Amino acid sequence: MIRAENITKTFGEQQVLKGISILFEAGKTNLIIGRSGAGKTVLLKSLIGLVQPTSGSVWYDDVNFTNLGKEELRAVRMKVGMLFQGSALFDSLTVEQNIRFPLDMFTNLNAKEKSERVDYCLERVSLTGANKKFPSELSGGMQKRVGIARAIVLNPKYLFCDEPNSGLDPKTSIVIDELIRSITIENNITTIINTHDMNSVMEIGDNICFIHQGKLEWKGNKSEVLESTNQELQSFIFASPFLQRLRDRALGRPV
Amino acid sequence: MFTFFSHFGRYLIMLRTAFSKPEKWRMYWIETARQMNDIGIGSFIIVALVSVFVGAVASVQFAYQLNGQLVPRYYIGYIVRDLCIIEMSPTVSCLVLAGKVGSNMAAEIGGMRQKEHIDAMEVMGVNTAAYLVMPKIVAAIVMIPMLVALSAFLGILGGYIASVPTELLSHGDFVRGLRSFFVPYNVFIMFVKAIVYAFLLTSISCYQGYYVKGGSVELGQASTNAVVFSDIAILLADYIITIVLTS
Ligand SMILES: Nc1ncnc2c1ncn2[C@@H]1O[C@H](COP(=O)(O)OP(=O)(O)O)[C@@H](O)[C@H]1O
Ligand SMILES: [Mg+2]
């Protein structure tokens, strides 16, 4: 469980986050949705301290994440896995070395245990055998999966995904979404996903927070989206006339 | 002026974080070894080239200036030797290294910042200021003095090659010059300079890369700034070290 309390963030003149409080539950895929530039990335990075929020506090279960000392901060971060928007794989390292990096840095496992763990993670993301490839040799979807493998190698309790399916075709997006969801449920992880992908919203939206103009505009789950009367949400999710017709048909409204 | 102090403050903070206890000594050692290889092997040829030619030009130039004067010819060997040891090898080599090693480091770290590699490491719990900066500084402080010593040797060799075979002075005179008025303290000055410059050029270049923002234009700027500010710092340090160590 992660709890954000009244997070604000200002860059110079621009107030990007205007006081956001959200509860992210364990074992669920918690979605942060909003238009490009709404501040999703800034919010996600504020939760893990990559961006210093201007005010507000963040709780990881019963640990107050704000104002932690260096060692305590590291202890929390070692329980966090993160998938970046551009995957952020180290491009001079192979797939295997990428996934092994956290193991090399933080564990005392021997070489055999490490390679077993790496192989397990690769298998989990259906990339068995890609060990020796370099990130540049992989497709965007495969890079995302390696990113997920690296994020889960230390058995995280919290998983952050910044737009996991941006730049992917719809089919691959669904594979990635399902993968994140099943890993979340298997390990009872608190997963937070930034997205503006309407498929993800409808498929894996256990908890959905809609960020609009720096505020939490709406929250609910995937089955509540259809029926919500929030205008901003409706125009964000059902952006095209085509989608609006589909929605109206699903709700049995006259088309 | 305000920006200068805010940069300087942030630079000091980065350095303080850079020298904290490594998460895993082994990983830092591997990274240090990689950097030593990059700096040492990677820069040997350019430093050697510059040193040989500066040494050569210096000897020919002095031979020309001493023509028809009462100063003995063997002074050429002596002057080339001390020029190399005190000034040319440490300062010129490090100015060249700032251009090669410094810009490289800034671009490498800056690229990692822009591609969110640094963020990715931070989230894992890595102290990135330490992991990315400390091994580079350590490697430079070990390798650059060696390069500088080599440069001094090659500079003197260059002076010899340019003057003895062309009969500007005899082999005996050159060697006599090399052996005259030798002050071991000058070699000490050379190593002090080499170590200080190595520290300055790596830490300044890492700083430029570590705090880079934006895109490829800013990355290019960071790389240029790394060279410019390293050069300025090296020249200032040269002046200060010379005053302090020779007074
Ligand atoms: N480091 C920064 N400095 C200044 N402004 C920033 C910074 N990071 C993000 N912003 C601004 O914050 C806003 C939200 O950005 P972001 O969180 O990346 O949006 P998104 O919802 O698409 O992820 C944007 O207007 C962006 O310009
Ligand atoms: Mg974003």
Short mmCIF file of C-alpha atoms in Angstrom, two decimals, chain A residues 45 48 50 70 74 77-78 80 82 84-86 88-91 101-102 104-108 150, chain B residues 17 20-24 26-28 112 115-127 131:
data_model
loop_
_atom_site.label_atom_id
_atom_site.label_comp_id
_atom_site.label_asym_id
_atom_site.label_seq_id
_atom_site.Cartn_x
_atom_site.Cartn_y
_atom_site.Cartn_z
CA LYS A 45 8.54 10.26 -9.75
CA ILE A 48 9.71 7.51 -5.33
CA LEU A 50 13.19 11.05 -8.22
CA LYS A 70 20.11 7.84 3.17
CA ARG A 74 17.83 2.86 0.09
CA ARG A 77 14.02 1.73 -2.83
CA MET A 78 15.32 -1.81 -2.83
CA VAL A 80 10.67 -0.83 -5.47
CA MET A 82 10.33 0.59 -11.84
CA PHE A 84 10.54 3.50 -17.38
CA GLN A 85 8.77 5.07 -20.31
CA GLY A 86 11.77 4.46 -22.58
CA ALA A 88 15.98 2.78 -19.60
CA LEU A 89 17.95 -0.39 -20.24
CA PHE A 90 21.72 0.12 -19.95
CA ASP A 91 22.63 -0.03 -23.61
CA PHE A 101 22.75 -5.52 -12.30
CA PRO A 102 20.61 -5.15 -9.14
CA ASP A 104 25.36 -7.72 -8.53
CA MET A 105 24.92 -4.46 -6.69
CA PHE A 106 22.88 -5.56 -3.71
CA THR A 107 23.04 -9.29 -3.10
CA ASN A 108 25.70 -11.80 -2.13
CA ARG A 150 14.88 -6.12 -14.31
CA THR B 17 27.99 12.26 -2.19
CA SER B 20 30.49 7.74 0.31
CA LYS B 21 30.72 4.05 1.04
CA PRO B 22 30.11 1.86 -2.04
CA GLU B 23 27.16 -0.52 -2.07
CA LYS B 24 29.46 -3.26 -3.36
CA ARG B 26 33.46 -5.32 -6.35
CA MET B 27 31.15 -3.36 -8.66
CA TYR B 28 33.08 -0.16 -8.01
CA MET B 112 22.63 8.23 -19.00
CA LYS B 115 17.85 8.22 -21.12
CA GLU B 116 16.71 7.84 -17.49
CA HIS B 117 19.50 5.35 -16.77
CA ILE B 118 20.48 7.39 -13.73
CA ASP B 119 16.87 7.43 -12.52
CA ALA B 120 16.69 3.68 -13.05
CA MET B 121 19.78 3.15 -10.91
CA GLU B 122 18.51 5.54 -8.25
CA VAL B 123 15.25 3.63 -7.96
CA MET B 124 17.19 0.40 -7.50
CA GLY B 125 18.87 2.10 -4.54
CA VAL B 126 22.24 2.84 -6.15
CA ASN B 127 24.03 6.00 -5.04
CA TYR B 131 28.90 4.83 -8.65
#
